[in-house]
PDB file of C-alpha atoms and ligand atoms in Angstrom:
ATOM      1  CA  MET A   1      36.526  98.987  12.585  1.00 92.00           C
ATOM      2  CA  PRO A   2      39.384  99.402  10.060  1.00 96.00           C
ATOM      3  CA  LEU A   3      38.563 100.235   6.421  1.00 98.00           C
ATOM      4  CA  VAL A   4      37.554  97.151   4.419  1.00 98.00           C
ATOM      5  CA  PRO A   5      37.917  96.300   0.707  1.00 98.00           C
ATOM      6  CA  MET A   6      34.682  96.097  -1.312  1.00 98.00           C
ATOM      7  CA  THR A   7      35.102  92.328  -1.539  1.00 98.00           C
ATOM      8  CA  ALA A   8      33.882  92.301   2.078  1.00 98.00           C
ATOM      9  CA  PHE A   9      30.397  93.099   0.700  1.00 98.00           C
ATOM     10  CA  THR A  10      30.254  90.809  -2.310  1.00 98.00           C
ATOM     11  CA  GLU A  11      28.883  87.607  -0.849  1.00 98.00           C
ATOM     12  CA  ASP A  12      26.087  89.242   1.136  1.00 98.00           C
ATOM     13  CA  VAL A  13      25.131  91.554  -1.736  1.00 98.00           C
ATOM     14  CA  LYS A  14      24.698  88.585  -4.066  1.00 97.00           C
ATOM     15  CA  LYS A  15      22.931  86.406  -1.535  1.00 97.00           C
ATOM     16  CA  HIS A  16      20.411  89.024  -0.443  1.00 98.00           C
ATOM     17  CA  LYS A  17      20.121  90.971  -3.730  1.00 97.00           C
ATOM     18  CA  TYR A  18      20.855  94.516  -2.666  1.00 98.00           C
ATOM     19  CA  ALA A  19      23.383  97.207  -3.550  1.00 98.00           C
ATOM     20  CA  VAL A  20      25.916  98.998  -1.383  1.00 98.00           C
ATOM     21  CA  GLY A  21      25.920 102.743  -1.978  1.00 98.00           C
ATOM     22  CA  GLN A  22      29.036 104.625  -2.903  1.00 98.00           C
ATOM     23  CA  PHE A  23      28.610 108.163  -1.635  1.00 98.00           C
ATOM     24  CA  ASN A  24      31.243 110.653  -2.658  1.00 98.00           C
ATOM     25  CA  LEU A  25      33.233 112.663  -0.134  1.00 98.00           C
ATOM     26  CA  ASN A  26      33.600 116.362  -0.857  1.00 97.00           C
ATOM     27  CA  ASN A  27      34.649 117.619   2.575  1.00 98.00           C
ATOM     28  CA  LEU A  28      34.437 116.801   6.290  1.00 98.00           C
ATOM     29  CA  GLU A  29      30.694 117.469   6.479  1.00 98.00           C
ATOM     30  CA  PHE A  30      29.988 114.968   3.684  1.00 98.00           C
ATOM     31  CA  THR A  31      32.089 112.359   5.498  1.00 98.00           C
ATOM     32  CA  GLN A  32      30.237 112.918   8.751  1.00 98.00           C
ATOM     33  CA  ALA A  33      26.817 112.914   7.076  1.00 98.00           C
ATOM     34  CA  ILE A  34      27.485 109.661   5.189  1.00 99.00           C
ATOM     35  CA  THR A  35      28.944 107.986   8.289  1.00 98.00           C
ATOM     36  CA  GLU A  36      26.008 108.983  10.491  1.00 98.00           C
ATOM     37  CA  ALA A  37      23.576 107.769   7.825  1.00 98.00           C
ATOM     38  CA  ALA A  38      25.347 104.392   7.694  1.00 98.00           C
ATOM     39  CA  MET A  39      25.290 104.133  11.491  1.00 98.00           C
ATOM     40  CA  GLU A  40      21.615 105.014  11.763  1.00 98.00           C
ATOM     41  CA  GLU A  41      20.668 102.669   8.917  1.00 98.00           C
ATOM     42  CA  LYS A  42      23.090  99.923  10.069  1.00 98.00           C
ATOM     43  CA  SER A  43      24.334  99.800   6.497  1.00 98.00           C
ATOM     44  CA  PRO A  44      27.676  98.983   4.909  1.00 98.00           C
ATOM     45  CA  VAL A  45      28.958 101.961   2.938  1.00 98.00           C
ATOM     46  CA  ILE A  46      31.572 103.014   0.401  1.00 99.00           C
ATOM     47  CA  PHE A  47      33.255 106.414   0.560  1.00 99.00           C
ATOM     48  CA  GLY A  48      33.977 107.403  -3.043  1.00 98.00           C
ATOM     49  CA  VAL A  49      36.750 109.922  -3.663  1.00 98.00           C
ATOM     50  CA  SER A  50      37.304 111.364  -7.128  1.00 98.00           C
ATOM     51  CA  GLU A  51      40.669 112.706  -8.230  1.00 98.00           C
ATOM     52  CA  GLY A  52      39.169 116.218  -8.071  1.00 97.00           C
ATOM     53  CA  ALA A  53      38.029 115.685  -4.478  1.00 98.00           C
ATOM     54  CA  LEU A  54      41.475 114.314  -3.609  1.00 98.00           C
ATOM     55  CA  LYS A  55      43.084 117.459  -4.970  1.00 97.00           C
ATOM     56  CA  TYR A  56      40.644 119.570  -2.946  1.00 98.00           C
ATOM     57  CA  MET A  57      40.891 117.683   0.369  1.00 98.00           C
ATOM     58  CA  GLY A  58      44.463 116.336   0.202  1.00 98.00           C
ATOM     59  CA  ILE A  59      45.159 112.609   0.215  1.00 98.00           C
ATOM     60  CA  ASP A  60      46.455 112.604   3.815  1.00 98.00           C
ATOM     61  CA  TYR A  61      43.420 114.454   5.203  1.00 98.00           C
ATOM     62  CA  THR A  62      41.121 112.200   3.182  1.00 98.00           C
ATOM     63  CA  VAL A  63      42.556 108.962   4.541  1.00 98.00           C
ATOM     64  CA  ALA A  64      42.729 110.346   8.085  1.00 98.00           C
ATOM     65  CA  ILE A  65      39.081 111.440   8.223  1.00 98.00           C
ATOM     66  CA  ALA A  66      37.920 108.249   6.494  1.00 98.00           C
ATOM     67  CA  ARG A  67      39.800 106.128   9.047  1.00 98.00           C
ATOM     68  CA  VAL A  68      38.329 108.038  11.966  1.00 98.00           C
ATOM     69  CA  ALA A  69      34.865 107.748  10.440  1.00 98.00           C
ATOM     70  CA  ALA A  70      35.284 103.989   9.934  1.00 98.00           C
ATOM     71  CA  GLU A  71      36.491 103.535  13.521  1.00 98.00           C
ATOM     72  CA  ARG A  72      33.463 105.398  14.808  1.00 97.00           C
ATOM     73  CA  ALA A  73      30.961 103.816  12.459  1.00 98.00           C
ATOM     74  CA  GLY A  74      30.834 100.245  13.759  1.00 96.00           C
ATOM     75  CA  VAL A  75      29.636  99.240  10.261  1.00 98.00           C
ATOM     76  CA  PRO A  76      31.927  98.184   7.388  1.00 98.00           C
ATOM     77  CA  VAL A  77      33.309 101.147   5.428  1.00 98.00           C
ATOM     78  CA  ALA A  78      35.413 101.005   2.243  1.00 98.00           C
ATOM     79  CA  LEU A  79      37.507 103.949   1.071  1.00 98.00           C
ATOM     80  CA  HIS A  80      37.450 103.808  -2.718  1.00 98.00           C
ATOM     81  CA  LEU A  81      39.185 105.850  -5.405  1.00 98.00           C
ATOM     82  CA  ASP A  82      36.524 106.871  -7.947  1.00 98.00           C
ATOM     83  CA  HIS A  83      37.567 106.899 -11.644  1.00 97.00           C
ATOM     84  CA  GLY A  84      41.310 106.541 -11.079  1.00 98.00           C
ATOM     85  CA  SER A  85      42.849 107.611 -14.376  1.00 97.00           C
ATOM     86  CA  ASN A  86      46.265 105.968 -14.262  1.00 97.00           C
ATOM     87  CA  PHE A  87      48.461 103.399 -12.510  1.00 98.00           C
ATOM     88  CA  ASP A  88      50.426 106.024 -10.538  1.00 98.00           C
ATOM     89  CA  MET A  89      47.294 107.557  -9.038  1.00 98.00           C
ATOM     90  CA  VAL A  90      46.005 104.120  -8.057  1.00 98.00           C
ATOM     91  CA  MET A  91      49.328 103.250  -6.391  1.00 98.00           C
ATOM     92  CA  LYS A  92      49.428 106.571  -4.569  1.00 98.00           C
ATOM     93  CA  CYS A  93      45.996 105.879  -3.065  1.00 98.00           C
ATOM     94  CA  ILE A  94      46.880 102.324  -2.076  1.00 98.00           C
ATOM     95  CA  ARG A  95      50.057 103.504  -0.371  1.00 98.00           C
ATOM     96  CA  ALA A  96      48.129 106.228   1.446  1.00 98.00           C
ATOM     97  CA  GLY A  97      45.654 103.692   2.883  1.00 98.00           C
ATOM     98  CA  PHE A  98      42.722 103.346   0.454  1.00 98.00           C
ATOM     99  CA  SER A  99      41.062  99.942   0.786  1.00 98.00           C
ATOM    100  CA  SER A 100      39.651  99.931  -2.744  1.00 98.00           C
ATOM    101  CA  VAL A 101      40.347 101.544  -6.114  1.00 98.00           C
ATOM    102  CA  MET A 102      38.600 102.063  -9.407  1.00 98.00           C
ATOM    103  CA  PHE A 103      40.763 102.075 -12.479  1.00 98.00           C
ATOM    104  CA  ASP A 104      38.825 103.730 -15.287  1.00 96.00           C
ATOM    105  CA  GLY A 105      40.460 102.562 -18.498  1.00 95.00           C
ATOM    106  CA  SER A 106      37.281 103.170 -20.494  1.00 91.00           C
ATOM    107  CA  HIS A 107      38.865 105.991 -22.477  1.00 92.00           C
ATOM    108  CA  HIS A 108      41.450 103.585 -23.888  1.00 95.00           C
ATOM    109  CA  SER A 109      40.927 100.949 -26.562  1.00 95.00           C
ATOM    110  CA  PHE A 110      39.405  97.688 -25.278  1.00 96.00           C
ATOM    111  CA  GLU A 111      42.745  95.860 -25.510  1.00 97.00           C
ATOM    112  CA  ASP A 112      44.592  98.644 -23.661  1.00 97.00           C
ATOM    113  CA  ASN A 113      41.856  98.809 -21.016  1.00 97.00           C
ATOM    114  CA  LEU A 114      42.299  95.057 -20.477  1.00 97.00           C
ATOM    115  CA  ARG A 115      46.077  95.293 -20.239  1.00 98.00           C
ATOM    116  CA  LEU A 116      46.137  98.331 -17.913  1.00 98.00           C
ATOM    117  CA  THR A 117      43.362  97.007 -15.662  1.00 98.00           C
ATOM    118  CA  LYS A 118      45.210  93.683 -15.297  1.00 98.00           C
ATOM    119  CA  GLN A 119      48.284  95.555 -14.055  1.00 98.00           C
ATOM    120  CA  VAL A 120      46.186  97.385 -11.466  1.00 98.00           C
ATOM    121  CA  VAL A 121      44.463  94.172 -10.326  1.00 98.00           C
ATOM    122  CA  GLU A 122      47.787  92.385  -9.890  1.00 98.00           C
ATOM    123  CA  ALA A 123      49.252  95.147  -7.732  1.00 98.00           C
ATOM    124  CA  ALA A 124      46.088  95.885  -5.730  1.00 98.00           C
ATOM    125  CA  HIS A 125      45.187  92.265  -5.002  1.00 98.00           C
ATOM    126  CA  ALA A 126      48.733  91.630  -3.765  1.00 98.00           C
ATOM    127  CA  VAL A 127      47.990  93.984  -0.868  1.00 98.00           C
ATOM    128  CA  GLY A 128      44.329  93.094  -0.295  1.00 98.00           C
ATOM    129  CA  VAL A 129      42.829  96.110  -2.055  1.00 98.00           C
ATOM    130  CA  SER A 130      39.706  95.591  -4.197  1.00 98.00           C
ATOM    131  CA  VAL A 131      39.411  96.840  -7.775  1.00 98.00           C
ATOM    132  CA  GLU A 132      36.563  98.171  -9.902  1.00 98.00           C
ATOM    133  CA  GLY A 133      37.009  98.378 -13.678  1.00 98.00           C
ATOM    134  CA  GLU A 134      34.917 100.153 -16.298  1.00 96.00           C
ATOM    135  CA  LEU A 135      33.598  99.138 -19.694  1.00 94.00           C
ATOM    136  CA  GLY A 136      31.820 101.507 -22.045  1.00 89.00           C
ATOM    137  CA  THR A 137      31.940 105.248 -21.366  1.00 85.00           C
ATOM    138  CA  ILE A 138      29.587 106.861 -18.868  1.00 82.00           C
ATOM    139  CA  GLY A 139      28.336 110.276 -20.007  1.00 78.00           C
ATOM    140  CA  GLY A 140      27.961 113.517 -18.053  1.00 79.00           C
ATOM    141  CA  VAL A 141      30.274 115.635 -15.931  1.00 73.00           C
ATOM    142  CA  GLU A 142      32.139 114.588 -12.807  1.00 71.00           C
ATOM    143  CA  ASP A 143      34.849 116.971 -11.612  1.00 71.00           C
ATOM    144  CA  ASP A 144      37.414 117.337 -14.396  1.00 66.00           C
ATOM    145  CA  LEU A 145      35.955 114.360 -16.238  1.00 67.00           C
ATOM    146  CA  SER A 146      33.433 115.401 -18.872  1.00 69.00           C
ATOM    147  CA  VAL A 147      31.927 113.089 -21.486  1.00 70.00           C
ATOM    148  CA  ASP A 148      29.460 114.509 -24.050  1.00 67.00           C
ATOM    149  CA  GLU A 149      26.280 112.488 -24.401  1.00 64.00           C
ATOM    150  CA  GLU A 150      27.228 111.721 -28.031  1.00 61.00           C
ATOM    151  CA  ASP A 151      30.588 110.325 -26.931  1.00 62.00           C
ATOM    152  CA  ALA A 152      29.099 108.129 -24.224  1.00 73.00           C
ATOM    153  CA  THR A 153      29.135 104.549 -25.447  1.00 86.00           C
ATOM    154  CA  LEU A 154      27.193 101.678 -23.951  1.00 91.00           C
ATOM    155  CA  ALA A 155      29.112  98.624 -22.827  1.00 90.00           C
ATOM    156  CA  ASN A 156      29.268  95.719 -25.250  1.00 94.00           C
ATOM    157  CA  PRO A 157      28.108  92.707 -23.175  1.00 96.00           C
ATOM    158  CA  GLU A 158      30.506  90.207 -24.808  1.00 96.00           C
ATOM    159  CA  GLU A 159      33.433  92.542 -24.167  1.00 96.00           C
ATOM    160  CA  ALA A 160      32.313  93.144 -20.577  1.00 97.00           C
ATOM    161  CA  ILE A 161      32.190  89.390 -19.924  1.00 97.00           C
ATOM    162  CA  ARG A 162      35.643  88.886 -21.464  1.00 97.00           C
ATOM    163  CA  PHE A 163      36.901  91.909 -19.497  1.00 97.00           C
ATOM    164  CA  TRP A 164      35.892  90.284 -16.207  1.00 98.00           C
ATOM    165  CA  GLU A 165      37.177  86.833 -17.200  1.00 98.00           C
ATOM    166  CA  GLU A 166      40.609  88.209 -18.071  1.00 98.00           C
ATOM    167  CA  THR A 167      41.074  90.917 -15.437  1.00 98.00           C
ATOM    168  CA  LYS A 168      39.180  89.343 -12.506  1.00 98.00           C
ATOM    169  CA  VAL A 169      38.198  92.781 -11.222  1.00 98.00           C
ATOM    170  CA  ASP A 170      36.044  92.615  -8.089  1.00 98.00           C
ATOM    171  CA  TYR A 171      33.319  94.962  -9.375  1.00 98.00           C
ATOM    172  CA  VAL A 172      32.484  95.852 -12.980  1.00 98.00           C
ATOM    173  CA  ALA A 173      31.113  99.271 -13.931  1.00 97.00           C
ATOM    174  CA  ILE A 174      29.313  99.103 -17.255  1.00 96.00           C
ATOM    175  CA  ALA A 175      27.789 101.989 -19.172  1.00 94.00           C
ATOM    176  CA  VAL A 176      24.082 101.130 -19.485  1.00 94.00           C
ATOM    177  CA  GLY A 177      22.512 104.546 -20.075  1.00 91.00           C
ATOM    178  CA  THR A 178      22.994 106.395 -16.789  1.00 91.00           C
ATOM    179  CA  ALA A 179      25.151 109.540 -16.615  1.00 89.00           C
ATOM    180  CA  HIS A 180      26.964 111.600 -13.995  1.00 89.00           C
ATOM    181  CA  GLY A 181      24.946 114.657 -12.868  1.00 89.00           C
ATOM    182  CA  MET A 182      21.190 115.268 -12.988  1.00 85.00           C
ATOM    183  CA  TYR A 183      19.127 114.099 -15.980  1.00 86.00           C
ATOM    184  CA  LYS A 184      17.153 116.351 -18.292  1.00 79.00           C
ATOM    185  CA  GLY A 185      14.661 113.579 -18.991  1.00 84.00           C
ATOM    186  CA  VAL A 186      14.272 110.047 -17.680  1.00 86.00           C
ATOM    187  CA  PRO A 187      17.393 107.911 -18.235  1.00 88.00           C
ATOM    188  CA  LYS A 188      16.858 104.925 -20.533  1.00 90.00           C
ATOM    189  CA  ILE A 189      18.565 102.052 -18.804  1.00 94.00           C
ATOM    190  CA  ARG A 190      19.543  99.050 -20.893  1.00 95.00           C
ATOM    191  CA  TYR A 191      18.394  96.281 -18.557  1.00 97.00           C
ATOM    192  CA  ASP A 192      19.242  93.700 -21.202  1.00 96.00           C
ATOM    193  CA  ILE A 193      22.936  94.618 -20.941  1.00 96.00           C
ATOM    194  CA  ILE A 194      22.891  94.421 -17.139  1.00 97.00           C
ATOM    195  CA  GLU A 195      21.175  91.025 -17.254  1.00 98.00           C
ATOM    196  CA  LYS A 196      23.445  89.537 -19.906  1.00 97.00           C
ATOM    197  CA  VAL A 197      26.649  90.654 -18.196  1.00 98.00           C
ATOM    198  CA  ALA A 198      25.537  89.916 -14.620  1.00 98.00           C
ATOM    199  CA  SER A 199      24.456  86.382 -15.446  1.00 97.00           C
ATOM    200  CA  ASN A 200      27.830  85.589 -17.012  1.00 98.00           C
ATOM    201  CA  ILE A 201      30.329  87.044 -14.544  1.00 98.00           C
ATOM    202  CA  GLY A 202      31.174  86.432 -10.900  1.00 97.00           C
ATOM    203  CA  ALA A 203      31.361  90.089  -9.843  1.00 98.00           C
ATOM    204  CA  PRO A 204      28.596  92.553  -8.979  1.00 98.00           C
ATOM    205  CA  ILE A 205      27.777  95.263 -11.543  1.00 98.00           C
ATOM    206  CA  VAL A 206      28.275  98.921 -10.628  1.00 98.00           C
ATOM    207  CA  LEU A 207      25.759 101.572 -11.637  1.00 97.00           C
ATOM    208  CA  HIS A 208      27.372 105.011 -11.909  1.00 96.00           C
ATOM    209  CA  GLY A 209      25.297 108.181 -12.103  1.00 95.00           C
ATOM    210  CA  GLY A 210      22.812 107.060  -9.445  1.00 96.00           C
ATOM    211  CA  SER A 211      21.413 110.566  -8.835  1.00 96.00           C
ATOM    212  CA  GLY A 212      17.989 111.184 -10.347  1.00 95.00           C
ATOM    213  CA  VAL A 213      17.431 107.586 -11.448  1.00 96.00           C
ATOM    214  CA  PRO A 214      13.776 106.680 -10.690  1.00 96.00           C
ATOM    215  CA  ASP A 215      13.265 104.288  -7.770  1.00 97.00           C
ATOM    216  CA  GLU A 216      11.680 101.571  -9.968  1.00 97.00           C
ATOM    217  CA  ALA A 217      14.715 101.627 -12.265  1.00 97.00           C
ATOM    218  CA  ILE A 218      17.050 101.239  -9.288  1.00 98.00           C
ATOM    219  CA  ILE A 219      15.023  98.304  -7.962  1.00 98.00           C
ATOM    220  CA  GLU A 220      14.968  96.569 -11.351  1.00 98.00           C
ATOM    221  CA  SER A 221      18.725  97.111 -11.840  1.00 98.00           C
ATOM    222  CA  ILE A 222      19.461  95.551  -8.453  1.00 98.00           C
ATOM    223  CA  ARG A 223      17.178  92.619  -9.254  1.00 98.00           C
ATOM    224  CA  LEU A 224      19.216  91.973 -12.400  1.00 98.00           C
ATOM    225  CA  GLY A 225      22.654  92.062 -10.744  1.00 97.00           C
ATOM    226  CA  VAL A 226      23.702  95.602  -9.798  1.00 98.00           C
ATOM    227  CA  GLY A 227      25.481  95.396  -6.430  1.00 98.00           C
ATOM    228  CA  LYS A 228      26.948  98.888  -6.067  1.00 98.00           C
ATOM    229  CA  ILE A 229      25.397 102.249  -6.905  1.00 98.00           C
ATOM    230  CA  ASN A 230      27.231 105.579  -6.961  1.00 98.00           C
ATOM    231  CA  VAL A 231      25.593 108.784  -5.768  1.00 98.00           C
ATOM    232  CA  ASN A 232      27.124 112.216  -5.588  1.00 97.00           C
ATOM    233  CA  THR A 233      25.053 114.910  -7.311  1.00 97.00           C
ATOM    234  CA  GLU A 234      21.905 114.461  -5.183  1.00 98.00           C
ATOM    235  CA  SER A 235      23.960 114.925  -2.010  1.00 98.00           C
ATOM    236  CA  GLN A 236      25.625 118.009  -3.488  1.00 98.00           C
ATOM    237  CA  VAL A 237      22.259 119.486  -4.471  1.00 98.00           C
ATOM    238  CA  ALA A 238      20.854 118.892  -0.967  1.00 98.00           C
ATOM    239  CA  CYS A 239      23.934 120.509   0.566  1.00 98.00           C
ATOM    240  CA  THR A 240      23.975 123.579  -1.636  1.00 98.00           C
ATOM    241  CA  GLU A 241      20.221 124.180  -1.583  1.00 98.00           C
ATOM    242  CA  THR A 242      20.301 124.107   2.221  1.00 98.00           C
ATOM    243  CA  VAL A 243      23.181 126.588   2.388  1.00 98.00           C
ATOM    244  CA  ARG A 244      21.295 128.885  -0.022  1.00 98.00           C
ATOM    245  CA  LYS A 245      18.110 128.624   2.050  1.00 98.00           C
ATOM    246  CA  VAL A 246      19.859 129.410   5.348  1.00 98.00           C
ATOM    247  CA  LEU A 247      21.725 132.364   3.896  1.00 98.00           C
ATOM    248  CA  ALA A 248      18.619 133.706   2.160  1.00 98.00           C
ATOM    249  CA  ALA A 249      16.773 133.672   5.502  1.00 98.00           C
ATOM    250  CA  LYS A 250      19.768 135.127   7.392  1.00 98.00           C
ATOM    251  CA  PRO A 251      21.902 137.181   4.986  1.00 97.00           C
ATOM    252  CA  ASN A 252      24.104 138.437   7.839  1.00 98.00           C
ATOM    253  CA  GLU A 253      25.059 134.953   9.056  1.00 98.00           C
ATOM    254  CA  ILE A 254      28.850 134.592   9.043  1.00 97.00           C
ATOM    255  CA  ASP A 255      29.368 131.448  11.143  1.00 98.00           C
ATOM    256  CA  PRO A 256      29.984 128.533   8.715  1.00 98.00           C
ATOM    257  CA  ARG A 257      28.700 126.059  11.289  1.00 98.00           C
ATOM    258  CA  LYS A 258      25.272 127.715  11.091  1.00 98.00           C
ATOM    259  CA  TYR A 259      24.856 126.821   7.414  1.00 98.00           C
ATOM    260  CA  LEU A 260      27.129 123.773   7.091  1.00 98.00           C
ATOM    261  CA  GLY A 261      25.429 122.048  10.039  1.00 98.00           C
ATOM    262  CA  PRO A 262      21.968 122.075   8.388  1.00 98.00           C
ATOM    263  CA  ALA A 263      23.622 121.172   5.051  1.00 98.00           C
ATOM    264  CA  ARG A 264      25.195 118.138   6.714  1.00 98.00           C
ATOM    265  CA  ASP A 265      21.765 117.066   8.028  1.00 98.00           C
ATOM    266  CA  ALA A 266      20.306 117.404   4.526  1.00 98.00           C
ATOM    267  CA  ILE A 267      23.061 115.222   3.004  1.00 98.00           C
ATOM    268  CA  LYS A 268      22.452 112.619   5.694  1.00 98.00           C
ATOM    269  CA  GLU A 269      18.749 112.402   4.812  1.00 98.00           C
ATOM    270  CA  VAL A 270      19.560 111.864   1.105  1.00 98.00           C
ATOM    271  CA  VAL A 271      22.034 109.100   1.960  1.00 98.00           C
ATOM    272  CA  LYS A 272      19.640 107.381   4.376  1.00 98.00           C
ATOM    273  CA  GLY A 273      16.913 107.369   1.736  1.00 98.00           C
ATOM    274  CA  LYS A 274      19.256 105.794  -0.816  1.00 98.00           C
ATOM    275  CA  MET A 275      20.395 103.121   1.652  1.00 98.00           C
ATOM    276  CA  ARG A 276      16.773 102.116   2.203  1.00 98.00           C
ATOM    277  CA  LEU A 277      16.078 102.119  -1.531  1.00 98.00           C
ATOM    278  CA  PHE A 278      19.214 100.079  -2.300  1.00 98.00           C
ATOM    279  CA  GLY A 279      18.244  97.522   0.376  1.00 98.00           C
ATOM    280  CA  SER A 280      21.518  97.930   2.307  1.00 98.00           C
ATOM    281  CA  SER A 281      19.858  99.123   5.548  1.00 98.00           C
ATOM    282  CA  ASN A 282      20.243  96.605   8.382  1.00 98.00           C
ATOM    283  CA  ARG A 283      22.798  94.562   6.397  1.00 98.00           C
ATOM    284  CA  ALA A 284      25.871  95.696   8.376  1.00 97.00           C
TER     285      ALA A 284
HETATM  286  P1  13P B   1      25.998 111.179  -9.728  1.00 88.32           P
HETATM  287  O1  13P B   1      26.773 112.409  -9.375  1.00 88.32           O
HETATM  288  O2  13P B   1      25.202 111.335 -10.975  1.00 88.32           O
HETATM  289  O3  13P B   1      25.193 110.687  -8.586  1.00 88.32           O
HETATM  290  O4  13P B   1      27.073 110.038 -10.072  1.00 88.32           O
HETATM  291  C1  13P B   1      28.030 109.710  -9.119  1.00 88.32           C
HETATM  292  C2  13P B   1      29.010 108.745  -9.678  1.00 88.32           C
HETATM  293  O5  13P B   1      28.695 107.936 -10.537  1.00 88.32           O
HETATM  294  C3  13P B   1      30.386 108.762  -9.146  1.00 88.32           C
HETATM  295  O6  13P B   1      31.231 107.910  -9.846  1.00 88.32           O
END
């Protein structure tokens, strides 16, 4: 099936109270692992691609492997730019074949974020591409994007509601206490912010920094209106730990398939577990 925009998921997500997982692509093995997980779980899925991953894989390779994966999958797949930093990058991805984009204007003032996000929405919606916007600043490190914990700011619910009303983004990422990367302690999620925003807007909420968030917190967030959850670090950890284990057991191994194959299986298991937890299994 061809790549779909994230709006293809919205109605079902709201009706049946679950979240679609965004799993980030880092290379071919990640793409295959996530696709196989979605097929086995009969789950819709979002391929997230950060600007760093795009630089690493190349935009043409990225779109080509995502298209092949979506054709094979038989379940709906969206190809989504993660944390797009400017209008040009968003346009480049749309032209290359992305079915969805995130414009992250959270580092600008609220008024500038509104203005810039509106421009992106206008252009993307004209060609059937869905848009995610961000309010508040999510802490932690993702590729070249690093936000100190002290600089991370929670979303202001009134602003988030106005942001959706004026931009009409399809999904709204709000900073509610999660962070990119693994947590040192247990993340303190501001459920009150999720609830207030979700009950006043027409779009699902996006939870970034899904790795390491306790299962109960995920379930509660979904109950309150989260409809998309991003996961990258846990898949990366599973991949790298598996490669380390294989090479420790066989230090003379030189065939990449012998360590990347098991790493791919490990990523797939992480993704399948998240799909079950998010409630997206059997919803394709
Ligand atoms: P984690 O790497 O913490 O899972 O976060 C992923 C993410 O939010 C991508 O935008």
